[in-house]
Amino acid sequence: MNNDQIFKDRARVQDEDLAGRASTAGADALLAEIVLLERVPARRRLLLSPGRALLGLAAVAAAVAVVAPTMLSDSTTSLVPRPGTSSHPTTEPTARQILLAAAVAVEKAPASGDYWRTATVNQWMLTDPTRSYVLEGSRSLETWLAKRPDLQYWRIWQDLGIKPATPQDEAAWRAAGAPTSWRYPKNMKTEELFSVPFGRPLEAAAGERTAERLRGKWKGSAGDLAGQDMTWKEVRAIPSEPDKLRSYLEERIGRLELAGSGMDVEEARAHILLRDCVGIISGLPASPEVRASAYRILASLPGIRAEGEMTDPLGRRGQTLSYQEEIEPGLFTQVQLVVDPSTGQLLAEVRTNTTKLADGRQAEMRVSTSFQAIGWTDERPELPTRRN
């Protein structure tokens, strides 16, 4: 039996699953088949999604890979590559199949712990001040949110340095004298594709790992959803059924003033719904059932398509979903989400656009977030000596 028949006959997930009413037996079978597909190299070339233009928010992102989980503790998942096998499937899963399989998997994730921990590597690109070449910078970031009042909130970060983005950029950088710092003018043209530091130089050297104790507004905070701070009580109150979660999110979106954005209001709301679901999956310490429902809502949305496997900025491979968003009227960017259907983890996000350099060369510009760990843990953070 070929994979197409497997997906049609053996591992079909009924539409009723979107409302949580159907048995998950079909979803479990589908999950098993998608995990098998992950273990072999993708054979087709990635294609840009032609989905509807959606309103964009300036969020970081990155493309990751499908990986096998190794437990850092009793609940936080570390993401490490999965070895290949000799299987040779011929059909790749659809976006809906990937998302519904991830929903089934994430429902099995641990539901509590002393800390909600997220660990990411953020990467971004920008041109040098003369727009002669592209630079790439990165920063690691850990956030530890404590449910218990006797535990401290922590944020730990490290600037990992700045370097030329490609060999062609490195050649241009060397021709410019191989500078190790860059000072940007206040009128630097960025086309809203990247940001630059003003008033201080950008330094190539990596920084020292630094910890900051989070106080003030962080007391009792469970993070944020679409930029709005959430308390632990508010997160616990988020409805877990897909239809009720969607109504909850749409009611929040309805309170936003979108008429003056220059975008179509309905498309803006559709995109914010998508981004809210991604936010729940990637960072909010909601219950496994809520995170699963966020995946099921994503599976019901138009404009998301599967693009096979790809390698993320950390060298990992995974199942990739893509869509387009409008970051300002008439300016679109390609967004890719990479999901591990075997664990339900969103592994990374990447946004890609292009810009023209001074010599006329079209250069790719990416902003990404790779998720190294997401979830509950009873461990304590390893705090560096340097404190902010």
XYZ file of N, CA and C in Angstrom, residues 111-270:
480
model
N 1.958 18.600 31.919
C 1.038 19.712 32.144
C 1.438 20.617 33.297
N 2.532 20.308 34.010
C 2.899 21.156 35.144
C 4.369 20.987 35.475
N 4.867 21.869 36.341
C 6.245 21.868 36.810
C 6.486 23.139 37.602
N 7.691 23.301 38.156
C 8.009 24.512 38.912
C 8.220 25.711 37.992
N 8.821 25.468 36.822
C 9.123 26.551 35.891
C 8.586 26.223 34.503
N 8.112 27.248 33.827
C 7.875 27.167 32.389
C 9.111 27.767 31.723
N 9.823 26.927 30.978
C 11.098 27.354 30.402
C 11.014 27.381 28.884
N 11.500 28.461 28.289
C 11.712 28.507 26.847
C 13.166 28.889 26.601
N 13.795 28.211 25.651
C 15.176 28.505 25.261
C 15.207 28.638 23.747
N 15.699 29.769 23.264
C 15.687 30.045 21.828
C 17.034 30.579 21.369
N 17.254 30.481 20.059
C 18.340 31.201 19.401
C 17.694 32.096 18.347
N 17.828 33.387 18.519
C 17.287 34.355 17.580
C 18.386 34.809 16.629
N 18.079 34.808 15.346
C 19.043 35.241 14.334
C 18.388 36.269 13.417
N 19.190 37.222 12.957
C 18.663 38.279 12.099
C 19.737 38.720 11.122
N 19.294 39.346 10.049
C 20.216 39.870 9.047
C 19.977 41.367 8.868
N 21.041 42.082 8.524
C 20.991 43.501 8.205
C 22.156 43.830 7.291
N 22.057 44.903 6.561
C 23.185 45.294 5.709
C 24.183 46.106 6.529
N 25.407 46.228 6.007
C 26.354 47.158 6.627
C 25.888 48.579 6.315
N 26.455 49.599 6.942
C 25.965 50.966 6.724
C 26.019 51.438 5.277
N 26.904 50.882 4.444
C 26.998 51.303 3.042
C 26.170 50.414 2.112
N 25.473 49.439 2.665
C 24.656 48.476 1.902
C 25.507 47.719 0.879
N 26.740 47.423 1.255
C 27.640 46.686 0.366
C 27.585 45.181 0.601
N 27.190 44.738 1.794
C 27.116 43.325 2.119
C 26.131 43.132 3.270
N 25.779 41.865 3.516
C 24.803 41.515 4.551
C 25.517 40.888 5.736
N 25.123 41.297 6.925
C 25.623 40.749 8.176
C 24.546 39.896 8.837
N 24.993 38.930 9.625
C 24.064 38.080 10.373
C 24.470 38.074 11.841
N 23.501 38.351 12.710
C 23.744 38.334 14.143
C 22.861 37.306 14.819
N 23.225 36.917 16.037
C 22.423 35.935 16.761
C 22.540 36.170 18.259
N 21.526 35.722 18.972
C 21.479 35.843 20.432
C 20.732 34.641 20.996
N 21.254 34.049 22.062
C 20.533 32.998 22.783
C 19.731 33.632 23.910
N 18.600 33.042 24.208
C 17.712 33.601 25.232
C 16.985 32.474 25.945
N 17.028 32.501 27.275
C 16.237 31.586 28.097
C 15.321 32.418 28.982
N 14.071 31.984 29.114
C 13.125 32.613 30.030
C 12.580 31.549 30.966
N 12.639 31.831 32.268
C 12.168 30.916 33.298
C 11.042 31.608 34.079
N 9.811 31.155 33.874
C 8.645 31.722 34.558
C 8.212 30.781 35.669
N 8.085 31.299 36.884
C 7.821 30.469 38.062
C 6.359 30.568 38.486
N 5.714 29.419 38.668
C 4.356 29.417 39.202
C 4.358 29.613 40.712
N 5.373 29.063 41.386
C 5.435 29.158 42.846
C 5.921 30.542 43.264
N 5.284 31.161 44.245
C 5.676 32.519 44.655
C 7.047 32.602 45.299
N 7.582 31.472 45.788
C 8.893 31.505 46.431
C 10.045 31.369 45.438
N 9.733 31.182 44.156
C 10.767 31.050 43.137
C 10.895 32.340 42.337
N 12.104 32.600 41.830
C 12.391 33.820 41.095
C 12.189 33.612 39.591
N 11.760 34.678 38.940
C 11.704 34.709 37.480
C 13.087 35.100 36.958
N 13.539 34.447 35.866
C 14.846 34.764 35.305
C 14.789 34.863 33.787
N 15.638 35.727 33.278
C 15.910 35.787 31.845
C 17.429 35.740 31.685
N 17.909 34.857 30.818
C 19.350 34.658 30.612
C 19.630 34.786 29.122
N 20.591 35.610 28.753
C 20.861 35.808 27.334
C 22.356 35.935 27.074
N 22.701 35.781 25.814
C 24.084 35.983 25.378
C 24.088 36.396 23.917
N 24.724 37.504 23.615
C 24.943 37.889 22.226
C 26.029 36.986 21.653
N 25.731 36.345 20.526
C 26.620 35.335 19.971
C 27.512 35.848 18.855
N 27.429 37.143 18.562
C 28.343 37.735 17.595
C 27.692 38.075 16.268
N 28.429 38.850 15.460
C 27.991 39.305 14.136
C 29.026 38.835 13.113
N 28.562 38.352 11.964
C 29.479 37.890 10.918
C 28.830 38.101 9.555
N 29.613 38.092 8.470
C 29.016 38.154 7.131
C 28.091 36.961 6.913
N 26.976 37.211 6.217
C 25.936 36.187 6.112
C 26.298 35.061 5.158
N 26.996 35.341 4.058
C 27.309 34.334 3.038
C 28.763 34.499 2.596
N 29.323 33.525 1.885
C 30.681 33.693 1.349
C 30.817 34.922 0.466
N 29.804 35.249 -0.310
C 29.851 36.453 -1.140
C 29.891 37.702 -0.272
N 29.121 37.695 0.817
C 29.163 38.819 1.747
C 30.511 38.896 2.451
N 31.101 37.748 2.764
C 32.411 37.753 3.404
C 33.472 38.361 2.490
N 33.389 38.062 1.193
C 34.346 38.641 0.247
C 34.210 40.158 0.201
N 32.971 40.663 0.189
C 32.748 42.115 0.181
C 33.215 42.739 1.499
N 32.996 42.031 2.598
C 33.437 42.507 3.921
C 34.963 42.609 3.977
N 35.655 41.603 3.439
C 37.116 41.644 3.428
C 37.612 42.780 2.531
N 36.936 43.002 1.405
C 37.325 44.096 0.507
C 37.154 45.448 1.180
N 36.235 45.515 2.165
C 36.012 46.769 2.900
C 36.942 46.914 4.091
N 37.908 45.989 4.249
C 38.864 46.083 5.343
C 38.559 45.187 6.520
N 37.574 44.295 6.409
C 37.201 43.358 7.480
C 36.927 44.078 8.799
N 36.007 45.044 8.817
C 35.729 45.771 10.064
C 35.113 44.854 11.122
N 35.303 45.217 12.379
C 34.730 44.456 13.493
C 33.690 45.268 14.258
N 33.395 46.451 13.773
C 32.289 47.236 14.339
C 31.738 48.133 13.233
N 30.476 48.507 13.380
C 29.789 49.314 12.361
C 28.927 50.360 13.054
N 29.017 51.601 12.577
C 28.186 52.681 13.111
C 27.213 53.118 12.025
N 25.949 53.180 12.355
C 24.893 53.430 11.376
C 24.383 54.872 11.450
N 24.116 55.489 10.302
C 23.537 56.842 10.290
C 22.074 56.812 10.698
N 21.576 57.938 11.187
C 20.191 57.994 11.636
C 19.208 57.861 10.483
N 19.616 58.218 9.290
C 18.713 58.147 8.139
C 18.922 56.875 7.323
N 19.447 55.828 7.965
C 19.722 54.568 7.281
C 18.440 54.007 6.677
N 18.478 53.661 5.388
C 17.325 53.093 4.698
C 17.248 51.594 4.998
N 16.145 51.163 5.597
C 15.988 49.744 5.953
C 14.787 49.094 5.288
N 13.885 49.858 4.694
C 12.686 49.331 4.040
C 11.832 48.497 4.980
N 11.942 48.757 6.285
C 11.210 48.003 7.306
C 11.587 46.526 7.335
N 12.694 46.163 6.710
C 13.101 44.760 6.667
C 14.040 44.399 7.807
N 14.697 45.391 8.400
C 15.599 45.123 9.514
C 15.752 46.397 10.323
N 16.274 46.260 11.519
C 16.523 47.418 12.368
C 18.012 47.572 12.591
N 18.445 48.775 12.873
C 19.862 49.040 13.091
C 20.025 49.824 14.384
N 21.176 49.678 15.053
C 21.409 50.448 16.283
C 21.814 51.879 15.960
N 21.283 52.819 16.705
C 21.655 54.216 16.549
C 22.350 54.693 17.828
N 23.354 55.514 17.681
C 24.020 56.088 18.842
C 25.141 55.250 19.407
N 25.247 54.010 19.000
C 26.333 53.142 19.450
C 26.696 52.199 18.310
N 27.933 51.783 18.244
C 28.325 50.891 17.143
C 27.811 49.472 17.355
N 27.645 48.769 16.253
C 27.331 47.346 16.281
C 28.655 46.592 16.339
N 28.828 45.720 17.326
C 30.096 45.036 17.540
C 30.020 43.586 17.066
N 31.108 43.118 16.432
C 31.152 41.750 15.914
C 31.371 40.724 17.018
N 32.055 41.095 18.083
C 32.434 40.131 19.120
C 31.221 39.634 19.888
N 31.291 38.376 20.316
C 30.236 37.809 21.153
C 30.286 38.430 22.540
N 29.151 38.454 23.209
C 29.071 39.011 24.547
C 29.142 37.934 25.616
N 29.049 38.354 26.853
C 29.104 37.441 27.992
C 27.700 36.996 28.356
N 27.563 35.745 28.754
C 26.260 35.236 29.194
C 25.825 36.004 30.431
N 24.586 36.481 30.415
C 24.116 37.407 31.446
C 22.739 36.975 31.939
N 22.520 37.101 33.242
C 21.223 36.777 33.840
C 20.585 38.038 34.395
N 19.268 38.089 34.290
C 18.504 39.212 34.842
C 17.322 38.661 35.629
N 17.185 39.081 36.871
C 16.020 38.695 37.662
C 14.850 39.578 37.248
N 13.746 38.957 36.867
C 12.592 39.702 36.382
C 11.695 40.087 37.553
N 11.439 41.379 37.665
C 10.664 41.897 38.797
C 9.507 42.739 38.275
N 8.924 43.521 39.172
C 7.897 44.480 38.785
C 6.709 43.826 38.102
N 6.456 44.207 36.850
C 5.280 43.700 36.129
C 5.350 42.198 35.899
N 6.544 41.605 36.068
C 6.677 40.179 35.877
C 6.105 39.380 37.044
N 5.901 40.000 38.185
C 5.378 39.287 39.353
C 3.993 38.728 39.027
N 3.861 37.421 39.077
C 2.594 36.780 38.762
C 2.312 36.647 37.280
N 3.279 37.004 36.429
C 3.059 36.958 34.986
C 3.285 35.558 34.432
N 2.446 35.178 33.462
C 2.622 33.916 32.735
C 3.009 34.193 31.295
N 3.609 35.359 31.054
C 3.994 35.724 29.696
C 2.936 36.603 29.043
N 2.862 36.544 27.719
C 1.901 37.390 27.019
C 1.314 36.655 25.830
N 0.168 37.141 25.399
C -0.499 36.643 24.208
C -0.785 37.836 23.326
N -0.175 37.870 22.146
C -0.326 38.975 21.199
C 0.039 40.312 21.847
N 1.094 40.291 22.685
C 1.570 41.520 23.297
C 0.826 41.945 24.543
N -0.196 41.200 24.944
C -0.951 41.526 26.152
C -0.531 40.596 27.283
N -0.105 41.190 28.407
C 0.353 40.394 29.544
C -0.760 39.494 30.057
N -0.372 38.269 30.465
C -1.319 37.282 30.975
C -0.871 36.838 32.362
N -1.829 36.723 33.295
C -1.532 36.150 34.599
C -1.729 34.636 34.518
N -1.217 33.923 35.535
C -1.421 32.478 35.565
C -2.905 32.145 35.596
N -3.681 32.933 36.314
C -5.129 32.699 36.384
C -5.768 32.867 35.013
N -5.359 33.895 34.275
C -5.920 34.127 32.947
C -5.540 33.012 31.974
N -4.318 32.509 32.092
C -3.905 31.412 31.212
C -4.707 30.155 31.523
N -4.922 29.889 32.824
C -5.710 28.703 33.195
C -7.146 28.794 32.685
N -7.645 30.023 32.517
C -9.035 30.224 32.092
C -9.226 30.135 30.582
N -8.151 30.015 29.811
C -8.280 29.907 28.358
C -9.010 28.615 28.025
N -10.087 28.676 27.247
C -10.844 27.459 26.940
C -10.032 26.470 26.118
N -10.249 25.184 26.376
C -9.423 24.152 25.750
C -10.063 23.514 24.530
N -11.364 23.681 24.314
C -12.001 23.096 23.137
C -11.769 24.001 21.931
N -11.505 23.440 20.741
C -11.144 24.259 19.576
C -12.142 25.360 19.246
N -13.448 25.036 19.236
C -14.428 26.055 18.866
C -14.496 27.160 19.909
N -14.404 26.793 21.192
C -14.441 27.802 22.251
C -13.153 28.626 22.278
N -12.019 27.975 22.008
C -10.759 28.724 21.941
C -10.810 29.724 20.794
N -11.319 29.307 19.651
C -11.402 30.227 18.517
C -12.298 31.417 18.849
N -13.426 31.170 19.484
C -14.316 32.270 19.871
C -13.633 33.205 20.860
N -12.885 32.627 21.792
C -12.140 33.430 22.775
C -11.124 34.332 22.082
N -10.363 33.773 21.147
C -9.357 34.558 20.444
C -10.009 35.610 19.540
N -11.081 35.252 18.864
C -11.743 36.210 17.969
C -12.370 37.353 18.761
N -12.831 37.052 19.978
C -13.381 38.134 20.816
C -12.278 39.107 21.220
N -11.089 38.597 21.540
C -9.953 39.465 21.860
C -9.541 40.291 20.646
N -9.503 39.644 19.485
C -9.113 40.335 18.257
C -10.124 41.416 17.919
N -11.408 41.154 18.178
C -12.460 42.128 17.871
C -12.331 43.423 18.643
N -11.603 43.405 19.748
C -11.409 44.630 20.540
C -10.272 45.498 20.000
N -9.524 44.992 19.036
C -8.403 45.743 18.472
C -8.899 46.750 17.442
N -8.244 47.889 17.360
C -8.569 48.916 16.362
C -7.706 48.665 15.130
N -8.315 48.138 14.093
C -7.574 47.759 12.890
C -7.909 48.613 11.682
N -8.909 49.484 11.806
C -9.385 50.233 10.643
C -8.312 51.142 10.056
N -7.412 51.663 10.868
C -6.400 52.592 10.377
C -5.097 51.940 9.970
N -5.064 50.614 9.847
C -3.816 49.912 9.563
C -3.425 49.965 8.091
N -4.373 50.316 7.222
C -4.104 50.304 5.786
C -4.291 48.931 5.173
N -4.632 47.937 5.967
C -4.854 46.572 5.504
C -6.348 46.281 5.489
N -6.734 45.253 4.752
C -8.096 44.764 4.816
C -8.356 44.236 6.225
N -9.429 44.707 6.872
C -9.670 44.375 8.274
C -9.882 42.880 8.467
N -10.630 42.235 7.583
C -10.888 40.813 7.737
C -9.599 39.997 7.566
N -8.770 40.387 6.617
C -7.491 39.692 6.456
C -6.590 39.939 7.657
N -6.661 41.156 8.208
C -5.876 41.449 9.400
C -6.306 40.552 10.559
N -7.613 40.404 10.739
C -8.106 39.550 11.820
C -7.714 38.094 11.606
N -7.778 37.646 10.355
C -7.393 36.265 10.057
C -5.929 36.024 10.386
